[in-house]
PDB file of C-alpha atoms in Angstrom:
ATOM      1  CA  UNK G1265      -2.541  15.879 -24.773  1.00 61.00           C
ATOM      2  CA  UNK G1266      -2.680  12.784 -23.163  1.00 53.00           C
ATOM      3  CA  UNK G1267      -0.599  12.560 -19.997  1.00 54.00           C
ATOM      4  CA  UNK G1268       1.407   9.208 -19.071  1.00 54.00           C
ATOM      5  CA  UNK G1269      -0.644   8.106 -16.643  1.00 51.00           C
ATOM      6  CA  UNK G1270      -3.755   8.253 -19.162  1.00 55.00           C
ATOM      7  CA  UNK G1271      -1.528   6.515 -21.465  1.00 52.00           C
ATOM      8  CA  UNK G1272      -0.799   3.785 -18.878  1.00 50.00           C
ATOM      9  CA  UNK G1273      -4.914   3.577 -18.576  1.00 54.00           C
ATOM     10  CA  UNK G1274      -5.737   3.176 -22.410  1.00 48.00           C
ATOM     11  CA  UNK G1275      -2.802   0.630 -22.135  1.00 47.00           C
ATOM     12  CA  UNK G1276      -5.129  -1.489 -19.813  1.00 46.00           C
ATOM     13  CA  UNK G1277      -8.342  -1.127 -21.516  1.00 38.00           C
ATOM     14  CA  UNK G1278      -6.880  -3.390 -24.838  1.00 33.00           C
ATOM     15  CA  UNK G1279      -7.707  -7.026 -22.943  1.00 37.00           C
ATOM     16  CA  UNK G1280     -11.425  -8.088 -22.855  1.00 35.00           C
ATOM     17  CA  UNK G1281     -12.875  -8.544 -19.554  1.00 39.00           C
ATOM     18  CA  UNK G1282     -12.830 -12.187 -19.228  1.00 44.00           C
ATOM     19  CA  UNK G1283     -14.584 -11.823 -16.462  1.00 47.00           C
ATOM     20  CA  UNK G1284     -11.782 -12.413 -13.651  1.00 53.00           C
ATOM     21  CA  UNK G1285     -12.537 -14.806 -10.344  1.00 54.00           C
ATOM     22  CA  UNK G1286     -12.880 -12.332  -7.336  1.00 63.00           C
ATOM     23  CA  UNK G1287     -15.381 -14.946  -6.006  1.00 59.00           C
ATOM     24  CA  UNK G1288     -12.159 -16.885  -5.363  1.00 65.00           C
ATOM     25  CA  UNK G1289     -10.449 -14.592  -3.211  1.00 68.00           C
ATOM     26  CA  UNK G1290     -10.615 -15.044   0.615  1.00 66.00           C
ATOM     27  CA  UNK G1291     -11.764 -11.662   2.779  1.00 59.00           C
ATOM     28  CA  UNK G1292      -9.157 -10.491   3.294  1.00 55.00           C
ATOM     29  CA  UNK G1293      -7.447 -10.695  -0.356  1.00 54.00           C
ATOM     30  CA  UNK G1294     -11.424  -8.871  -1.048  1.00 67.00           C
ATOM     31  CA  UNK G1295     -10.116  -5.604   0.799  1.00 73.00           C
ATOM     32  CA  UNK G1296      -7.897  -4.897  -2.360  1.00 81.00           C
ATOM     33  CA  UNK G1297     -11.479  -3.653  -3.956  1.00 86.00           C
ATOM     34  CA  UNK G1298     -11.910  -0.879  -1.023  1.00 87.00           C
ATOM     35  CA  UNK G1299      -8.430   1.149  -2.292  1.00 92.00           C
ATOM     36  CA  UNK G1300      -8.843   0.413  -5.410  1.00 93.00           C
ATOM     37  CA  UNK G1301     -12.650   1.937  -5.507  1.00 93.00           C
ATOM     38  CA  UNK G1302     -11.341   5.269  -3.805  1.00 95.00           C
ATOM     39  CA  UNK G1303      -8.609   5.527  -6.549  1.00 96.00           C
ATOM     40  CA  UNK G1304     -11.427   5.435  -9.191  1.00 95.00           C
ATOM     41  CA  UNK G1305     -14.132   7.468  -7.378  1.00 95.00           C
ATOM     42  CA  UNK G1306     -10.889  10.180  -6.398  1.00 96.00           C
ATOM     43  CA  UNK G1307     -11.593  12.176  -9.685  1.00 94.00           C
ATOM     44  CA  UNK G1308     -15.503  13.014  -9.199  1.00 94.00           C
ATOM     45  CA  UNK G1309     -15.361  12.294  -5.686  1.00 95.00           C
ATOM     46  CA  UNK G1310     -12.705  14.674  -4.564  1.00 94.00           C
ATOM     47  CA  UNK G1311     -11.509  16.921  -7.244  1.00 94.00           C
ATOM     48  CA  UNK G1312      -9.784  19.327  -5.163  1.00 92.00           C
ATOM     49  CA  UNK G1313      -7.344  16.314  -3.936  1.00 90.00           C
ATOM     50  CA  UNK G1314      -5.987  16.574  -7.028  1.00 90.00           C
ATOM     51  CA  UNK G1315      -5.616  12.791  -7.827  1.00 95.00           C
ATOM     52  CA  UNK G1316      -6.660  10.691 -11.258  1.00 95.00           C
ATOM     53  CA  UNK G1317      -5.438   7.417 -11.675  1.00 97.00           C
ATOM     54  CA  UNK G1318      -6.853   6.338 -15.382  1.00 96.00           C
ATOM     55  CA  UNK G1319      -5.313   2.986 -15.016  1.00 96.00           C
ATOM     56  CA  UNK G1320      -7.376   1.972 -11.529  1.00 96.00           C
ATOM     57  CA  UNK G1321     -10.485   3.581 -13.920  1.00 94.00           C
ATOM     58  CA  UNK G1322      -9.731   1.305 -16.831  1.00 93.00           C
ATOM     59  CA  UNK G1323      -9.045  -1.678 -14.547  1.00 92.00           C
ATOM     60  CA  UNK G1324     -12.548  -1.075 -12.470  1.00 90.00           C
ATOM     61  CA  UNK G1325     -14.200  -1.099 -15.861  1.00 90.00           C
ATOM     62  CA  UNK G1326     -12.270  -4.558 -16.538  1.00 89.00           C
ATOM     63  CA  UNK G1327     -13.666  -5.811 -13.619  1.00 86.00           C
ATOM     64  CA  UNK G1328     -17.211  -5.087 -14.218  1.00 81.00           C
ATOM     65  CA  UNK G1329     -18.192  -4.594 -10.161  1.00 79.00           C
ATOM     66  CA  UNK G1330     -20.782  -2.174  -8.740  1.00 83.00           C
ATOM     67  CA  UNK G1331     -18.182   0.262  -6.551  1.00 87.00           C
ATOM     68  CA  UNK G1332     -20.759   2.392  -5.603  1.00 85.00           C
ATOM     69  CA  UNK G1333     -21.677   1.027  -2.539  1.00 84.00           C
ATOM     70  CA  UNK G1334     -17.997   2.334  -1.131  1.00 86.00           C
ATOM     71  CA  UNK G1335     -19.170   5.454  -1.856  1.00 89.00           C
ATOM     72  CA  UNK G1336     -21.302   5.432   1.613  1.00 87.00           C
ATOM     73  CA  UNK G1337     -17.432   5.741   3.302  1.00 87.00           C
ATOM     74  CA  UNK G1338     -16.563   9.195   1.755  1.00 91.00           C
ATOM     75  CA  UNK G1339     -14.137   9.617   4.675  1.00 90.00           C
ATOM     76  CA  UNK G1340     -12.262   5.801   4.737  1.00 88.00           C
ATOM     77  CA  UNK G1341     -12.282   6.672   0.738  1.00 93.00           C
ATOM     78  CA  UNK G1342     -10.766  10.421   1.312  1.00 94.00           C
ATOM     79  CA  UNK G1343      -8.400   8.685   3.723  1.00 93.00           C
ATOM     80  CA  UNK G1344      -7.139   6.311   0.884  1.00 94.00           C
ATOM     81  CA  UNK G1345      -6.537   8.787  -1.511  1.00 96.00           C
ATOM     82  CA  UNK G1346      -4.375  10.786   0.824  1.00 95.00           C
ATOM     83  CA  UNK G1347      -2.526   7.392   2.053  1.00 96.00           C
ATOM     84  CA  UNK G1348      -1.962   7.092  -1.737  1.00 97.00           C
ATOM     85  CA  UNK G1349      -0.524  10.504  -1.937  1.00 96.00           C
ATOM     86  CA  UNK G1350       1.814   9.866   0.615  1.00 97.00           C
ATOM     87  CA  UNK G1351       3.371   6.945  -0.549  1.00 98.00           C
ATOM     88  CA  UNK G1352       3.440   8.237  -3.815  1.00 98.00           C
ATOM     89  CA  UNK G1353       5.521  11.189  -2.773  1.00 98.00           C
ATOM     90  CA  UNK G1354       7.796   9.384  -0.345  1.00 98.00           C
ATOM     91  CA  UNK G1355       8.981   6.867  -3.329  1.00 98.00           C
ATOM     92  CA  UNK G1356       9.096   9.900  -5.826  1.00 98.00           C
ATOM     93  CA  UNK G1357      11.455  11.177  -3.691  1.00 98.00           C
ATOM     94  CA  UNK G1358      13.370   8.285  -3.356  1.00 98.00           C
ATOM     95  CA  UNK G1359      13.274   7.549  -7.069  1.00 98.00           C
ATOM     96  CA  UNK G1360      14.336  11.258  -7.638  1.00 98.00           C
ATOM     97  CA  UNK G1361      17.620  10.230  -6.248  1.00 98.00           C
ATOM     98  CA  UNK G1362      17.838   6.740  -7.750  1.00 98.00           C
ATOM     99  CA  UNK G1363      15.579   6.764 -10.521  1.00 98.00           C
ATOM    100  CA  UNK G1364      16.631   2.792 -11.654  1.00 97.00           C
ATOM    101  CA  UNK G1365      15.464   1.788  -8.376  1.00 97.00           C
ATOM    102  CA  UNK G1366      13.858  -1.968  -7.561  1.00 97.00           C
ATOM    103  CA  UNK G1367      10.856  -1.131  -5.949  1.00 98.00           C
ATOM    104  CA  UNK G1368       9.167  -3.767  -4.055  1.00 98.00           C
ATOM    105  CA  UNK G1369       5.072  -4.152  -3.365  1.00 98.00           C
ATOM    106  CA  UNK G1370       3.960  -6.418  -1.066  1.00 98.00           C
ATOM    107  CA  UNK G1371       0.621  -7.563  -1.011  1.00 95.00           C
ATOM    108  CA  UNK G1372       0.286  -5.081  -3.703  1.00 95.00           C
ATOM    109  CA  UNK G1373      -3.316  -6.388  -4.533  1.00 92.00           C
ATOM    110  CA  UNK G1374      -4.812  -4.273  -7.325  1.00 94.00           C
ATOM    111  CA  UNK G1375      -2.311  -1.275  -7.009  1.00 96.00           C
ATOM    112  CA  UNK G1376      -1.741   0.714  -9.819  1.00 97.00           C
ATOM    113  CA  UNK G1377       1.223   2.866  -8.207  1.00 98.00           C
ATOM    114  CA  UNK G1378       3.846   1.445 -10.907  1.00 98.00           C
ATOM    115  CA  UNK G1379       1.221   3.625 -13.725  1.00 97.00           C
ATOM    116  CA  UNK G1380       1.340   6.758 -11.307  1.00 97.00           C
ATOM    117  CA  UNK G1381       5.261   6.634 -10.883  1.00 98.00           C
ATOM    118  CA  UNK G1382       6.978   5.264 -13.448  1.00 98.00           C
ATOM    119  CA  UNK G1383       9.953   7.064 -14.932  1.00 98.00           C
ATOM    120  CA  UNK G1384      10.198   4.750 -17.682  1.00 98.00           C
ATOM    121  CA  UNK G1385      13.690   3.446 -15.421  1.00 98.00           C
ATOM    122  CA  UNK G1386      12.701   1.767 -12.562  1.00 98.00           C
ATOM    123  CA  UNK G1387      12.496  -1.940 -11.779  1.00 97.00           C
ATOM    124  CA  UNK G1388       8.965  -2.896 -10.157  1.00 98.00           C
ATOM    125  CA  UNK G1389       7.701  -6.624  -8.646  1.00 98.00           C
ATOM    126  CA  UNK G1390       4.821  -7.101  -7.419  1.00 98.00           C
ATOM    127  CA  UNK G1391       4.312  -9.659  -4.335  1.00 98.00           C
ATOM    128  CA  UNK G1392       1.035 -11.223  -3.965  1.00 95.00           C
ATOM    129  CA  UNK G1393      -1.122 -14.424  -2.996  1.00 93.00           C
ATOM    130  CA  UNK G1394      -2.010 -17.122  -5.987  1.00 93.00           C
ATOM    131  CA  UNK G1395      -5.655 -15.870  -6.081  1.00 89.00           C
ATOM    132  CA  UNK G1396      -4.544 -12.323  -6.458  1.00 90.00           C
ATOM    133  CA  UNK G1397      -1.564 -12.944  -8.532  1.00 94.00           C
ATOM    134  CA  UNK G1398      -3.512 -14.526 -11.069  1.00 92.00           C
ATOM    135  CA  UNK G1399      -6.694 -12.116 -10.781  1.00 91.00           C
ATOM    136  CA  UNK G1400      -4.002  -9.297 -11.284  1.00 93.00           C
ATOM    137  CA  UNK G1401      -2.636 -11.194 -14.524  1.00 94.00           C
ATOM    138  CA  UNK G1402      -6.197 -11.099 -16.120  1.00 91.00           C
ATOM    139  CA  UNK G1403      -6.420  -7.268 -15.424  1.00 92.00           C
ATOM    140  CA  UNK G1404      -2.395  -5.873 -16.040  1.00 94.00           C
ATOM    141  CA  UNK G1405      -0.720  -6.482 -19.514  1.00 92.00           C
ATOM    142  CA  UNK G1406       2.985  -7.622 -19.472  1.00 94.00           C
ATOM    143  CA  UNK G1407       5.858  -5.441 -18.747  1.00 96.00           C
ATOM    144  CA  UNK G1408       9.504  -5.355 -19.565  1.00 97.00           C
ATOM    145  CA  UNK G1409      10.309  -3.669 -16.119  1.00 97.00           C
ATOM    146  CA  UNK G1410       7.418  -5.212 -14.064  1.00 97.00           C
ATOM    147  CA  UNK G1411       7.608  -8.786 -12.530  1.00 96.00           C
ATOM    148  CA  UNK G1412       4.743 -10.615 -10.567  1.00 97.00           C
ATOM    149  CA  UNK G1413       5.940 -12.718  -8.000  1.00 97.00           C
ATOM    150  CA  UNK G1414       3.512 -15.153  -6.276  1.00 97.00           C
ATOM    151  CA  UNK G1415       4.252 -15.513  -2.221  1.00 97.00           C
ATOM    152  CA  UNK G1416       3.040 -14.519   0.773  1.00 97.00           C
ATOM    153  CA  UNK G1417       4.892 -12.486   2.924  1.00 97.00           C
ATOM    154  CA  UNK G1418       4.061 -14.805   6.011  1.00 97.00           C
ATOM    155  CA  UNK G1419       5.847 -18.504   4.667  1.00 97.00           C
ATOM    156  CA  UNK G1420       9.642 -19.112   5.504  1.00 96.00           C
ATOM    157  CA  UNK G1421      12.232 -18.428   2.675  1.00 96.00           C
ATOM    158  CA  UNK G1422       9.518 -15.895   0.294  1.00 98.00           C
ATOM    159  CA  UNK G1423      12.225 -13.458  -0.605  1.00 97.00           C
ATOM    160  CA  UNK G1424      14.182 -16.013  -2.337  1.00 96.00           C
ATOM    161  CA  UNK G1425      11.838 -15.798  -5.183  1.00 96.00           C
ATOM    162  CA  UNK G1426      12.559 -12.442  -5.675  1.00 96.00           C
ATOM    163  CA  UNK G1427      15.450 -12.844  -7.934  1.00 90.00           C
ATOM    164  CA  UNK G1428      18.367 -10.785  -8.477  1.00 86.00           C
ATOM    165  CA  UNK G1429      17.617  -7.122  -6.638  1.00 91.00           C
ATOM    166  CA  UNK G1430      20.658  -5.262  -7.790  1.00 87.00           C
ATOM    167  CA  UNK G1431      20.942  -1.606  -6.829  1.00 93.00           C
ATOM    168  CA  UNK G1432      18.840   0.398  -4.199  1.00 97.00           C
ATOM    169  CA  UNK G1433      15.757  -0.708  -3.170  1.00 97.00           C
ATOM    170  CA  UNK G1434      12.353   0.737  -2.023  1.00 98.00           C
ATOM    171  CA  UNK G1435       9.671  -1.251  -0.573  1.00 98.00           C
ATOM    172  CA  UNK G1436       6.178  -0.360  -0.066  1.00 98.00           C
ATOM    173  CA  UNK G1437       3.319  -2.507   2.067  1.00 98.00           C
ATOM    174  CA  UNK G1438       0.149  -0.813   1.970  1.00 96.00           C
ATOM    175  CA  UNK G1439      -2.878  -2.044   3.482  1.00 93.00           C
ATOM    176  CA  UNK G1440      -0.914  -5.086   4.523  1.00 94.00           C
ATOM    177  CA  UNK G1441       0.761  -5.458   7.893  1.00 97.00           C
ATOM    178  CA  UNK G1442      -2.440  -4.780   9.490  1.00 93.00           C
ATOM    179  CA  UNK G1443      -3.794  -8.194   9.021  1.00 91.00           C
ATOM    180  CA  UNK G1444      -0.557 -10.116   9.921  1.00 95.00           C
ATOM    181  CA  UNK G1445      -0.225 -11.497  13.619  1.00 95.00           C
ATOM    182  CA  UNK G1446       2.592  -9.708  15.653  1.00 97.00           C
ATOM    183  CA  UNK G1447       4.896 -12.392  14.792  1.00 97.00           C
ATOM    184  CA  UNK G1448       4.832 -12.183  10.950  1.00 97.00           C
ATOM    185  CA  UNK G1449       5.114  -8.827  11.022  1.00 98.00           C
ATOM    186  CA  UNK G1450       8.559  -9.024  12.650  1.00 98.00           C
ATOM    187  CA  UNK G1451       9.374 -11.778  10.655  1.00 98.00           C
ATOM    188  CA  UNK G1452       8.958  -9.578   7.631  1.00 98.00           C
ATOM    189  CA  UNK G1453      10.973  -6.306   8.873  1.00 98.00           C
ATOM    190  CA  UNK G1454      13.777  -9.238   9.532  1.00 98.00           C
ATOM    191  CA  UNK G1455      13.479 -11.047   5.910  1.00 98.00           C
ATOM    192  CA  UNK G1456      13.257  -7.387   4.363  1.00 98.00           C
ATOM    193  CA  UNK G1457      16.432  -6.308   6.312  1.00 97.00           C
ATOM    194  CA  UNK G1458      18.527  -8.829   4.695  1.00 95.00           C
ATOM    195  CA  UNK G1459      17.237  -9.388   1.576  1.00 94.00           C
ATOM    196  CA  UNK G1460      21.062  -8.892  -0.814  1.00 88.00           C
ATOM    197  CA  UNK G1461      20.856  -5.641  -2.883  1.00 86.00           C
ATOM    198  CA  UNK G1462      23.473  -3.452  -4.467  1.00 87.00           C
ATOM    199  CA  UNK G1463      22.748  -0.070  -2.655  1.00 94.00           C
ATOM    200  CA  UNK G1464      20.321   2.228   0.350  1.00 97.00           C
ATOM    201  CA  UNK G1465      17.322   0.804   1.146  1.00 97.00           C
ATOM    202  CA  UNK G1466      13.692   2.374   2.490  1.00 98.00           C
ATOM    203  CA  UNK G1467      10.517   0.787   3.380  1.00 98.00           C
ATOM    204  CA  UNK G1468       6.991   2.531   4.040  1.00 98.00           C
ATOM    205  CA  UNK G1469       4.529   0.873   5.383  1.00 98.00           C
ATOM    206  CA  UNK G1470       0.714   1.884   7.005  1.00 97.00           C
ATOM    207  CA  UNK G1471      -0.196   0.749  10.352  1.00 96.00           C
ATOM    208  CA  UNK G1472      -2.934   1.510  13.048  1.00 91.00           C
ATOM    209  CA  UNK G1473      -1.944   1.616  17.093  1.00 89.00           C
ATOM    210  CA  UNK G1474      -2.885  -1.389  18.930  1.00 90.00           C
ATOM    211  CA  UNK G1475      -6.518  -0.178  20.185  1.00 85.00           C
ATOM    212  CA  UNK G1476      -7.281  -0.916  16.558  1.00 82.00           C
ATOM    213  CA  UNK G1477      -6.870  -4.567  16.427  1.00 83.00           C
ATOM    214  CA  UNK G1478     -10.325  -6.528  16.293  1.00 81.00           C
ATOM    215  CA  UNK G1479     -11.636  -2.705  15.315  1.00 77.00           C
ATOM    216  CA  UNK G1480     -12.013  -3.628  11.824  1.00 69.00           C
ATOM    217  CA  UNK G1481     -16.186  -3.788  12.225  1.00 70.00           C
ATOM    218  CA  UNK G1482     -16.334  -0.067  13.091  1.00 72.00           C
ATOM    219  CA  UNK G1483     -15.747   0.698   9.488  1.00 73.00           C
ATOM    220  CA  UNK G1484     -18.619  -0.442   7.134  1.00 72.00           C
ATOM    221  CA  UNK G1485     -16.351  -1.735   4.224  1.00 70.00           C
ATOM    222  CA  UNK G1486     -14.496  -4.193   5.903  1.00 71.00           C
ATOM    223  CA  UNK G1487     -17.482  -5.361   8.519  1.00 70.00           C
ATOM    224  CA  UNK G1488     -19.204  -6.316   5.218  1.00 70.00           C
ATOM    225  CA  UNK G1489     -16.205  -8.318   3.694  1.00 67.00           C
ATOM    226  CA  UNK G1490     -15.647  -9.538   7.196  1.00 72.00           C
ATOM    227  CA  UNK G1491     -11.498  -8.855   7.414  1.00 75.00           C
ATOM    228  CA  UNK G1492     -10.002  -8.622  10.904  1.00 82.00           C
ATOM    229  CA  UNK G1493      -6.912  -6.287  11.831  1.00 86.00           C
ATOM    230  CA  UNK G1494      -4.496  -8.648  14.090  1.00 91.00           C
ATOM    231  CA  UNK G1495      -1.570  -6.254  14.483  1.00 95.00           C
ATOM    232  CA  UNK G1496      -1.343  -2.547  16.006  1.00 94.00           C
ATOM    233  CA  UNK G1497       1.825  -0.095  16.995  1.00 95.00           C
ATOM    234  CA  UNK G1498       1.582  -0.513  20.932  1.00 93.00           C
ATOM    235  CA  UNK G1499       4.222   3.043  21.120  1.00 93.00           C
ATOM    236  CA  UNK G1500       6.594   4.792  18.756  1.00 94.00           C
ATOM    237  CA  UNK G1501       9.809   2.122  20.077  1.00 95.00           C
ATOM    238  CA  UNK G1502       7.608  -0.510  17.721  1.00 97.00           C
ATOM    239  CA  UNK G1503       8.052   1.224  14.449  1.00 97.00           C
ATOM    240  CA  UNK G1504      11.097  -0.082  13.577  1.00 98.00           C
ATOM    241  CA  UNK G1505       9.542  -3.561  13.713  1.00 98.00           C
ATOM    242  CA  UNK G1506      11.972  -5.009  16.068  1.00 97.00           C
ATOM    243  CA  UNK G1507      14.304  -4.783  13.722  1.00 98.00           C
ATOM    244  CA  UNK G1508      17.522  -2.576  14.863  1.00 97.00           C
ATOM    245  CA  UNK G1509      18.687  -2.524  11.192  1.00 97.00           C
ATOM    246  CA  UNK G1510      15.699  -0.283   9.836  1.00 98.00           C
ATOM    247  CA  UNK G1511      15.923   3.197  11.427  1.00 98.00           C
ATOM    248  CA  UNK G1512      12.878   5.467  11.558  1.00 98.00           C
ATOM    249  CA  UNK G1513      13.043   8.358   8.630  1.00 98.00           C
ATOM    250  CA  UNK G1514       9.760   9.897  10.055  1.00 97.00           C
ATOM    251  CA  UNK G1515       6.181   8.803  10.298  1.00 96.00           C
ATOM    252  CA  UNK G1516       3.320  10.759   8.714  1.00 96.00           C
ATOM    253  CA  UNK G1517      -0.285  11.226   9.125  1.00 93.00           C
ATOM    254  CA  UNK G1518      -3.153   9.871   6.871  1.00 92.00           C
ATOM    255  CA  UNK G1519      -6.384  10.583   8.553  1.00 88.00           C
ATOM    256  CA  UNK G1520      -5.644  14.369  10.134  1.00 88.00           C
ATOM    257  CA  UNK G1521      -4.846  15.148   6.352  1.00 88.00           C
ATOM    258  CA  UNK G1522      -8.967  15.551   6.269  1.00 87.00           C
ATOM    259  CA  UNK G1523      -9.042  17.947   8.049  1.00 84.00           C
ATOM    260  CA  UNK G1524     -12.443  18.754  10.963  1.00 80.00           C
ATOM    261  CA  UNK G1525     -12.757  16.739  13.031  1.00 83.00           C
ATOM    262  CA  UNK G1526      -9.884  14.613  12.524  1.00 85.00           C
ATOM    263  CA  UNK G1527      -7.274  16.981  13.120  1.00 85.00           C
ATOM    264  CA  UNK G1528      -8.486  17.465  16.764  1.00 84.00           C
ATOM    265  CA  UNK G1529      -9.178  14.243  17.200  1.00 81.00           C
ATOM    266  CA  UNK G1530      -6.103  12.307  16.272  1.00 83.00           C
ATOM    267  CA  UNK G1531      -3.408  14.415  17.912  1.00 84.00           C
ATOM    268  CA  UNK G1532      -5.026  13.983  21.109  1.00 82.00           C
ATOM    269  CA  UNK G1533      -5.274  10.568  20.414  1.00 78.00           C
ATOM    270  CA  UNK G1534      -1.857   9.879  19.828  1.00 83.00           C
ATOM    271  CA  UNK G1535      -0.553  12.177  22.713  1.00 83.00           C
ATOM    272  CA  UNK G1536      -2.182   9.161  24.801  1.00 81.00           C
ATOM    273  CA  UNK G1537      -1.193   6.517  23.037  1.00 83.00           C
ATOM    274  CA  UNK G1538       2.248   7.862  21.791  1.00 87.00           C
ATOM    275  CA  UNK G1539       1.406   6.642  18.154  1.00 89.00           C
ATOM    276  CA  UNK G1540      -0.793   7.535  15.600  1.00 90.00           C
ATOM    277  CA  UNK G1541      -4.189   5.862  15.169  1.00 88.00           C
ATOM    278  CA  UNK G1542      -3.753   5.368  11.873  1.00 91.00           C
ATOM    279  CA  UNK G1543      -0.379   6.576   9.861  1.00 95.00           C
ATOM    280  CA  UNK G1544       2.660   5.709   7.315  1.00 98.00           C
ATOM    281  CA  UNK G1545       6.328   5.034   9.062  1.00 98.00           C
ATOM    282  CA  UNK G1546       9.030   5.162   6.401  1.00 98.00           C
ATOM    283  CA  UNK G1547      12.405   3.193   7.608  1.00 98.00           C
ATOM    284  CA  UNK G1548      15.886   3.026   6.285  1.00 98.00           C
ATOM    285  CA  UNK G1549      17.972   0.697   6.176  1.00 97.00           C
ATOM    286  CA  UNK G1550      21.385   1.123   8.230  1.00 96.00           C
ATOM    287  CA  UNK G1551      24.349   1.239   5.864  1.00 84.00           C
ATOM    288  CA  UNK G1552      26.281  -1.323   7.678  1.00 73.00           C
ATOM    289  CA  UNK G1553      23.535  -3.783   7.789  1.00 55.00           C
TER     290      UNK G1553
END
């Protein structure tokens, strides 16, 4: 029969495409199209990943854009899936122990990881800019345990519209902190660290090393769209984010997941540089915070 996350895909095929603005968003707001295509190419793509997410399928069909062209970066696409898989698995495991868990997505764009993971107990918001939050409203139906908060992560005082996070708390930024300047990404590990909540705390996030920034041309997706990474890990004392009150968990790879020639490549790479070219760090908040 159908599974859940089918379900959660017929769920978002009822609304009819009313054809939603993504002429209005900026560049790098456009990059949410580049995850969201691998998440809806996975199942032909790469079968043997074993990843489907019907709801990205039903919300690509929404949207009515050609995602073909992505398909010319098999390996940025491969790369996204297994990001994906990552995060998925590091807040299963969390939820596993705290299954009515907040979980909090920043710059969550068109992510469709509440459908993939929800255990029908968990409390989910969603942070994003106007032009996203409202493209995301045209495309994702109401939900009881799903809130949409507009703000960007960047402007002073955003996690005050967050409400009332009572009990532990998980938050994910994917595909985010590597257009923030140095700066707001501190900012951010500090505003995280004492947002009030009613139990543990984790954050993952995805980051390249510092050679990266101004790198974003080498990859054809984001030359075309024209984004620019501003922020890399300069050694593995940065992954904390400044921020004594988040202790590092462990940090995980994304790219040497594919396998030849990556997993030559990248360990050699980071045994110079100390820190993965590309990779997921997953903090925790310090009990006495």
């Amino acid at each position: 029969g159908p599974t859940a996350l089918d379900r959660a895909g017929a769920a978002l095929t009822v609304h009819p495409n009313t054809g939603p603005p993504l002429a209005d968003l900026g560049c790098v707001e456009q990059t949410l199209l580049i995850p969201l295509a691998a998440r809806v190419l996975a199942r032909r793509l790469f079968p043997n990943q074993g990843f489907a997410d019907p709801a990205a399928e039903a919300i690509a069909a929404r949207l009515s854009c050609d995602l073909t062209p992505f398909e010319a970066d098999r390996d940025m696409l491969r790369g996204l899936i297994e990001r994906s898989l990552v995060l998925d698995q590091l807040l299963r495991d969390f939820l596993n122990r705290h299954p009515d868990a907040q979980v909090l997505s920043l710059g969550s764009g068109l992510s469709t990881q509440f459908e993939r993971l929800d255990n029908g107990r968990l409390h989910w918001v969603d942070v994003d800019l106007p032009e996203v939050a409202d493209l995301r409203r045209t495309l994702f139906p109401p939900h009881p345990r799903r809130r949409l908060v507009t703000a960007s992560v960047t402007e002073a005082g955003w996690t005050s519209k967050l409400g009332d996070l009572h009990g532990p708390m998980f938050v994910v930024a994917e595909g985010l902190l590597m257009y923030l300047e140095r700066a707001q990404v501190l900012q951010v590990a500090r505003d995280l660290a004492e947002v009030p909540r009613g139990g543990p705390a984790e954050f993952a996030y995805d980051y390249y090393c510092a050679q990266m920034i101004g790198q974003a041309w080498l990859n054809p997706s984001l030359r075309r769209l024209g984004a620019e990474f501003k922020w890399g890990m300069m050694g593995p004392e940065e992954l904390s984010l400044g921020e004594p009150r988040w202790c590092v968990i462990d940090t995980y790879p994304v790219m040497e997941r594919l396998g030849w020639p990556y997993d030559l490549l990248w360990p050699s790479y980071r045994f110079v540089t100390g820190v993965r070219p590309y990779g997921i760090a997953h903090l925790r908040l310090l009990e006495n915070a």
